[in-house]
PDB file of C-alpha atoms in Angstrom:
ATOM      1  CA  MET O   1     -76.616-138.012 -75.326  1.00 59.00           C
ATOM      2  CA  LYS O   2     -74.934-137.996 -78.684  1.00 59.00           C
ATOM      3  CA  LYS O   3     -73.687-140.950 -80.679  1.00 62.00           C
ATOM      4  CA  GLN O   4     -70.022-140.220 -81.477  1.00 64.00           C
ATOM      5  CA  GLU O   5     -66.666-141.930 -81.457  1.00 72.00           C
ATOM      6  CA  PHE O   6     -65.629-142.862 -77.987  1.00 75.00           C
ATOM      7  CA  ASN O   7     -62.494-141.140 -76.876  1.00 78.00           C
ATOM      8  CA  GLU O   8     -59.385-142.573 -75.050  1.00 87.00           C
ATOM      9  CA  LEU O   9     -59.189-141.068 -71.551  1.00 92.00           C
ATOM     10  CA  LYS O  10     -56.368-140.057 -69.370  1.00 94.00           C
ATOM     11  CA  THR O  11     -56.184-139.552 -65.549  1.00 95.00           C
ATOM     12  CA  GLU O  12     -53.383-138.692 -63.217  1.00 96.00           C
ATOM     13  CA  ARG O  13     -52.167-142.239 -62.992  1.00 97.00           C
ATOM     14  CA  LEU O  14     -53.997-144.148 -65.832  1.00 97.00           C
ATOM     15  CA  ASP O  15     -54.504-144.263 -69.527  1.00 94.00           C
ATOM     16  CA  LEU O  16     -57.844-145.600 -70.452  1.00 94.00           C
ATOM     17  CA  HIS O  17     -57.667-147.276 -73.946  1.00 87.00           C
ATOM     18  CA  PRO O  18     -60.112-149.344 -75.896  1.00 82.00           C
ATOM     19  CA  ILE O  19     -59.409-152.834 -74.603  1.00 74.00           C
ATOM     20  CA  CYS O  20     -60.607-154.518 -77.684  1.00 66.00           C
ATOM     21  CA  LEU O  21     -60.509-152.588 -80.938  1.00 64.00           C
ATOM     22  CA  GLU O  22     -57.943-155.055 -82.152  1.00 69.00           C
ATOM     23  CA  PRO O  23     -58.545-158.237 -80.136  1.00 73.00           C
ATOM     24  CA  SER O  24     -55.467-160.299 -79.645  1.00 81.00           C
ATOM     25  CA  PHE O  25     -55.052-163.896 -78.407  1.00 86.00           C
ATOM     26  CA  GLU O  26     -52.188-162.512 -76.128  1.00 85.00           C
ATOM     27  CA  LEU O  27     -54.614-160.255 -74.363  1.00 83.00           C
ATOM     28  CA  ALA O  28     -57.328-162.879 -74.241  1.00 84.00           C
ATOM     29  CA  ASN O  29     -54.838-165.361 -72.658  1.00 83.00           C
ATOM     30  CA  TYR O  30     -53.708-162.731 -70.107  1.00 82.00           C
ATOM     31  CA  LEU O  31     -57.257-161.917 -69.072  1.00 81.00           C
ATOM     32  CA  PHE O  32     -58.244-165.617 -68.981  1.00 81.00           C
ATOM     33  CA  ASN O  33     -55.382-166.496 -66.771  1.00 81.00           C
ATOM     34  CA  LEU O  34     -56.009-163.491 -64.544  1.00 79.00           C
ATOM     35  CA  ILE O  35     -59.656-164.321 -64.088  1.00 75.00           C
ATOM     36  CA  SER O  36     -59.012-168.134 -63.723  1.00 74.00           C
ATOM     37  CA  SER O  37     -56.527-167.556 -60.906  1.00 72.00           C
ATOM     38  CA  ASN O  38     -58.845-165.224 -59.034  1.00 69.00           C
ATOM     39  CA  ARG O  39     -62.334-166.889 -59.560  1.00 65.00           C
ATOM     40  CA  ASP O  40     -63.479-165.905 -56.075  1.00 69.00           C
ATOM     41  CA  PHE O  41     -62.645-162.238 -56.611  1.00 62.00           C
ATOM     42  CA  PHE O  42     -64.530-162.175 -59.888  1.00 65.00           C
ATOM     43  CA  LYS O  43     -67.532-164.220 -58.727  1.00 67.00           C
ATOM     44  CA  TYR O  44     -69.846-161.164 -59.042  1.00 67.00           C
ATOM     45  CA  MET O  45     -69.083-160.767 -62.745  1.00 69.00           C
ATOM     46  CA  PRO O  46     -71.775-162.162 -65.121  1.00 62.00           C
ATOM     47  CA  TRP O  47     -69.013-163.046 -67.567  1.00 61.00           C
ATOM     48  CA  SER O  48     -66.882-164.903 -64.979  1.00 64.00           C
ATOM     49  CA  ASN O  49     -67.952-168.271 -66.384  1.00 69.00           C
ATOM     50  CA  ILE O  50     -65.528-168.026 -69.388  1.00 73.00           C
ATOM     51  CA  LYS O  51     -63.761-171.338 -69.451  1.00 76.00           C
ATOM     52  CA  THR O  52     -61.223-171.038 -72.190  1.00 84.00           C
ATOM     53  CA  PRO O  53     -58.884-168.377 -73.729  1.00 85.00           C
ATOM     54  CA  GLU O  54     -60.913-168.877 -76.951  1.00 89.00           C
ATOM     55  CA  GLN O  55     -64.169-167.726 -75.174  1.00 86.00           C
ATOM     56  CA  GLU O  56     -62.296-164.734 -73.788  1.00 85.00           C
ATOM     57  CA  TYR O  57     -61.187-163.901 -77.313  1.00 89.00           C
ATOM     58  CA  GLU O  58     -64.762-164.111 -78.409  1.00 88.00           C
ATOM     59  CA  PHE O  59     -65.712-161.761 -75.533  1.00 84.00           C
ATOM     60  CA  LEU O  60     -63.115-159.207 -76.786  1.00 85.00           C
ATOM     61  CA  GLN O  61     -64.355-159.490 -80.404  1.00 87.00           C
ATOM     62  CA  ASP O  62     -67.854-158.719 -79.139  1.00 87.00           C
ATOM     63  CA  ALA O  63     -66.647-155.797 -77.140  1.00 85.00           C
ATOM     64  CA  ALA O  64     -64.850-154.580 -80.234  1.00 84.00           C
ATOM     65  CA  ALA O  65     -67.972-154.750 -82.316  1.00 86.00           C
ATOM     66  CA  LYS O  66     -70.053-152.927 -79.669  1.00 86.00           C
ATOM     67  CA  TRP O  67     -67.346-150.199 -79.468  1.00 82.00           C
ATOM     68  CA  LYS O  68     -67.401-149.674 -83.238  1.00 82.00           C
ATOM     69  CA  ASP O  69     -71.259-149.672 -83.397  1.00 83.00           C
ATOM     70  CA  ASN O  70     -71.428-147.122 -80.470  1.00 83.00           C
ATOM     71  CA  LYS O  71     -73.187-149.643 -78.269  1.00 86.00           C
ATOM     72  CA  ALA O  72     -70.676-149.928 -75.463  1.00 88.00           C
ATOM     73  CA  ALA O  73     -67.272-148.562 -74.518  1.00 89.00           C
ATOM     74  CA  THR O  74     -64.903-151.037 -72.806  1.00 89.00           C
ATOM     75  CA  TYR O  75     -61.807-149.358 -71.524  1.00 92.00           C
ATOM     76  CA  GLY O  76     -58.647-151.135 -70.500  1.00 89.00           C
ATOM     77  CA  LEU O  77     -57.002-149.339 -67.614  1.00 93.00           C
ATOM     78  CA  TYR O  78     -53.146-149.097 -68.009  1.00 92.00           C
ATOM     79  CA  LEU O  79     -50.672-147.578 -65.566  1.00 95.00           C
ATOM     80  CA  LYS O  80     -48.980-144.500 -66.924  1.00 94.00           C
ATOM     81  CA  GLY O  81     -45.290-144.986 -67.415  1.00 89.00           C
ATOM     82  CA  THR O  82     -45.329-148.787 -67.256  1.00 93.00           C
ATOM     83  CA  ASN O  83     -48.347-149.597 -69.458  1.00 87.00           C
ATOM     84  CA  GLU O  84     -49.217-152.503 -67.026  1.00 89.00           C
ATOM     85  CA  TYR O  85     -52.801-153.691 -67.373  1.00 87.00           C
ATOM     86  CA  VAL O  86     -54.724-152.726 -64.125  1.00 88.00           C
ATOM     87  CA  GLY O  87     -58.406-153.651 -65.042  1.00 88.00           C
ATOM     88  CA  CYS O  88     -61.384-152.678 -66.996  1.00 89.00           C
ATOM     89  CA  CYS O  89     -64.078-150.017 -66.919  1.00 94.00           C
ATOM     90  CA  SER O  90     -67.044-150.418 -69.243  1.00 92.00           C
ATOM     91  CA  VAL O  91     -69.942-148.263 -70.283  1.00 93.00           C
ATOM     92  CA  MET O  92     -72.936-150.305 -71.367  1.00 91.00           C
ATOM     93  CA  ASN O  93     -76.686-150.323 -71.752  1.00 91.00           C
ATOM     94  CA  LEU O  94     -76.408-147.043 -73.580  1.00 89.00           C
ATOM     95  CA  ASN O  95     -79.775-145.423 -74.113  1.00 89.00           C
ATOM     96  CA  PHE O  96     -79.364-142.479 -76.334  1.00 87.00           C
ATOM     97  CA  SER O  97     -83.072-141.527 -76.385  1.00 87.00           C
ATOM     98  CA  ASN O  98     -83.142-141.497 -72.558  1.00 90.00           C
ATOM     99  CA  SER O  99     -79.658-140.080 -72.088  1.00 93.00           C
ATOM    100  CA  SER O 100     -78.560-142.887 -69.756  1.00 94.00           C
ATOM    101  CA  CYS O 101     -75.955-145.636 -69.378  1.00 94.00           C
ATOM    102  CA  GLU O 102     -74.403-147.969 -66.951  1.00 96.00           C
ATOM    103  CA  ILE O 103     -70.848-148.287 -65.749  1.00 97.00           C
ATOM    104  CA  GLY O 104     -69.334-151.690 -64.750  1.00 93.00           C
ATOM    105  CA  TYR O 105     -65.759-152.231 -63.692  1.00 93.00           C
ATOM    106  CA  TRP O 106     -63.194-154.678 -62.219  1.00 88.00           C
ATOM    107  CA  LEU O 107     -59.523-154.609 -61.149  1.00 88.00           C
ATOM    108  CA  ASN O 108     -56.634-156.962 -60.989  1.00 88.00           C
ATOM    109  CA  PRO O 109     -56.713-157.974 -57.263  1.00 86.00           C
ATOM    110  CA  LYS O 110     -53.140-156.693 -56.818  1.00 89.00           C
ATOM    111  CA  HIS O 111     -54.246-153.220 -57.754  1.00 92.00           C
ATOM    112  CA  ALA O 112     -57.329-153.121 -55.432  1.00 89.00           C
ATOM    113  CA  LYS O 113     -57.668-150.425 -52.728  1.00 91.00           C
ATOM    114  CA  GLN O 114     -55.288-148.023 -54.345  1.00 95.00           C
ATOM    115  CA  GLY O 115     -57.831-145.602 -55.796  1.00 96.00           C
ATOM    116  CA  PHE O 116     -57.361-146.613 -59.383  1.00 97.00           C
ATOM    117  CA  MET O 117     -60.963-147.611 -59.997  1.00 97.00           C
ATOM    118  CA  ALA O 118     -62.412-144.478 -58.514  1.00 97.00           C
ATOM    119  CA  GLU O 119     -60.018-142.477 -60.758  1.00 97.00           C
ATOM    120  CA  ALA O 120     -61.269-144.385 -63.790  1.00 97.00           C
ATOM    121  CA  VAL O 121     -64.915-144.119 -62.850  1.00 98.00           C
ATOM    122  CA  ASN O 122     -64.688-140.450 -62.349  1.00 98.00           C
ATOM    123  CA  ALA O 123     -63.070-139.980 -65.823  1.00 97.00           C
ATOM    124  CA  VAL O 124     -65.643-142.144 -67.511  1.00 96.00           C
ATOM    125  CA  THR O 125     -68.446-140.402 -65.703  1.00 97.00           C
ATOM    126  CA  LYS O 126     -67.187-137.014 -66.691  1.00 95.00           C
ATOM    127  CA  GLU O 127     -66.760-138.086 -70.314  1.00 93.00           C
ATOM    128  CA  PHE O 128     -70.302-139.378 -70.584  1.00 93.00           C
ATOM    129  CA  PHE O 129     -71.811-136.441 -68.851  1.00 94.00           C
ATOM    130  CA  ASP O 130     -69.970-134.233 -71.219  1.00 91.00           C
ATOM    131  CA  ARG O 131     -71.499-136.313 -74.132  1.00 89.00           C
ATOM    132  CA  GLY O 132     -74.934-135.528 -72.798  1.00 91.00           C
ATOM    133  CA  ALA O 133     -75.807-138.299 -70.432  1.00 94.00           C
ATOM    134  CA  LYS O 134     -78.232-137.232 -67.720  1.00 96.00           C
ATOM    135  CA  ARG O 135     -78.217-140.423 -65.638  1.00 97.00           C
ATOM    136  CA  ILE O 136     -75.444-142.925 -65.086  1.00 98.00           C
ATOM    137  CA  VAL O 137     -75.969-146.124 -63.073  1.00 97.00           C
ATOM    138  CA  ILE O 138     -73.615-148.538 -61.275  1.00 98.00           C
ATOM    139  CA  LYS O 139     -74.942-151.860 -59.933  1.00 96.00           C
ATOM    140  CA  ALA O 140     -73.044-153.794 -57.274  1.00 94.00           C
ATOM    141  CA  ASP O 141     -73.940-156.993 -55.334  1.00 92.00           C
ATOM    142  CA  ILE O 142     -74.789-155.920 -51.857  1.00 95.00           C
ATOM    143  CA  THR O 143     -71.953-158.043 -50.379  1.00 92.00           C
ATOM    144  CA  ASN O 144     -69.358-156.520 -52.841  1.00 90.00           C
ATOM    145  CA  THR O 145     -68.252-153.724 -50.474  1.00 93.00           C
ATOM    146  CA  ASN O 146     -65.288-152.741 -52.627  1.00 92.00           C
ATOM    147  CA  SER O 147     -67.490-151.978 -55.582  1.00 93.00           C
ATOM    148  CA  ARG O 148     -70.101-150.315 -53.473  1.00 96.00           C
ATOM    149  CA  HIS O 149     -67.431-148.061 -51.964  1.00 97.00           C
ATOM    150  CA  VAL O 150     -66.102-147.036 -55.423  1.00 97.00           C
ATOM    151  CA  ALA O 151     -69.672-145.985 -56.442  1.00 98.00           C
ATOM    152  CA  GLU O 152     -70.050-143.959 -53.248  1.00 98.00           C
ATOM    153  CA  ARG O 153     -66.653-142.433 -53.456  1.00 97.00           C
ATOM    154  CA  CYS O 154     -67.496-141.284 -56.929  1.00 98.00           C
ATOM    155  CA  GLY O 155     -70.662-139.449 -55.922  1.00 97.00           C
ATOM    156  CA  PHE O 156     -73.180-142.118 -56.878  1.00 98.00           C
ATOM    157  CA  VAL O 157     -76.168-142.402 -54.495  1.00 98.00           C
ATOM    158  CA  CYS O 158     -77.776-145.670 -53.683  1.00 98.00           C
ATOM    159  CA  GLU O 159     -81.394-145.673 -54.800  1.00 98.00           C
ATOM    160  CA  GLY O 160     -82.311-149.023 -53.450  1.00 97.00           C
ATOM    161  CA  ILE O 161     -81.760-152.755 -53.599  1.00 98.00           C
ATOM    162  CA  ALA O 162     -82.984-154.937 -56.422  1.00 96.00           C
ATOM    163  CA  LYS O 163     -83.633-158.306 -54.891  1.00 97.00           C
ATOM    164  CA  GLN O 164     -82.339-161.471 -56.660  1.00 94.00           C
ATOM    165  CA  SER O 165     -81.760-159.385 -59.839  1.00 91.00           C
ATOM    166  CA  GLU O 166     -78.322-160.576 -60.902  1.00 88.00           C
ATOM    167  CA  TYR O 167     -77.344-164.085 -61.944  1.00 85.00           C
ATOM    168  CA  TYR O 168     -73.821-165.155 -61.225  1.00 80.00           C
ATOM    169  CA  PRO O 169     -72.831-168.046 -63.482  1.00 76.00           C
ATOM    170  CA  ALA O 170     -69.638-168.773 -61.582  1.00 73.00           C
ATOM    171  CA  THR O 171     -71.663-169.739 -58.414  1.00 79.00           C
ATOM    172  CA  ASP O 172     -75.021-170.582 -60.109  1.00 83.00           C
ATOM    173  CA  THR O 173     -76.761-168.128 -57.750  1.00 85.00           C
ATOM    174  CA  TYR O 174     -78.767-164.938 -57.869  1.00 91.00           C
ATOM    175  CA  GLY O 175     -77.768-161.912 -55.765  1.00 90.00           C
ATOM    176  CA  ASP O 176     -79.231-158.834 -54.340  1.00 95.00           C
ATOM    177  CA  VAL O 177     -77.892-155.689 -56.133  1.00 95.00           C
ATOM    178  CA  ALA O 178     -77.531-152.158 -54.820  1.00 97.00           C
ATOM    179  CA  VAL O 179     -78.485-149.683 -57.533  1.00 98.00           C
ATOM    180  CA  TYR O 180     -76.448-146.410 -57.574  1.00 98.00           C
ATOM    181  CA  ALA O 181     -77.080-143.448 -59.762  1.00 98.00           C
ATOM    182  CA  ASN O 182     -75.415-140.223 -60.514  1.00 98.00           C
ATOM    183  CA  ILE O 183     -77.664-137.567 -62.088  1.00 97.00           C
ATOM    184  CA  LYS O 184     -76.095-134.669 -64.054  1.00 94.00           C
ATOM    185  CA  GLU O 185     -76.969-131.272 -62.618  1.00 83.00           C
ATOM    186  CA  ASN O 186     -78.245-128.982 -65.253  1.00 70.00           C
TER     187      ASN O 186
END
């Protein structure tokens, strides 16, 4: 997998832009309010313990630095035509020497179950396979059926369950995680 600038991506219904290249307090406030009003929906997210808009802004700044340093790519998902923010799809744990990475994602609950995330994950998967990735992983709590369905719908295969492997700060608990992978055919 090659280190190179990350590209903006487009799908049939979405534009995938860097969510954070120029972090703003406006976006931080929007995300903080969205997450705060849907805490149960976001309980599986390791970052769901963000307690202030300022912490959300720091998260965006960190994501911007990782994007610029080629360490992660955090895409904001925007509806074509309206530019409404739908959610986020991130590529992280980039391992250039091993040609692997991990995809994580979340949606505004009002946009769930409309196929947006599968559309985004497919675009990101294609982009990173085109960059030379050989293995892409998605991890989902075993009780998070929506996330697991996205992975399966996008051709990822469940390789097993990692017991008590993810800590969820929002609930101060550990969860069992299904590990999905997609391997690029040569």
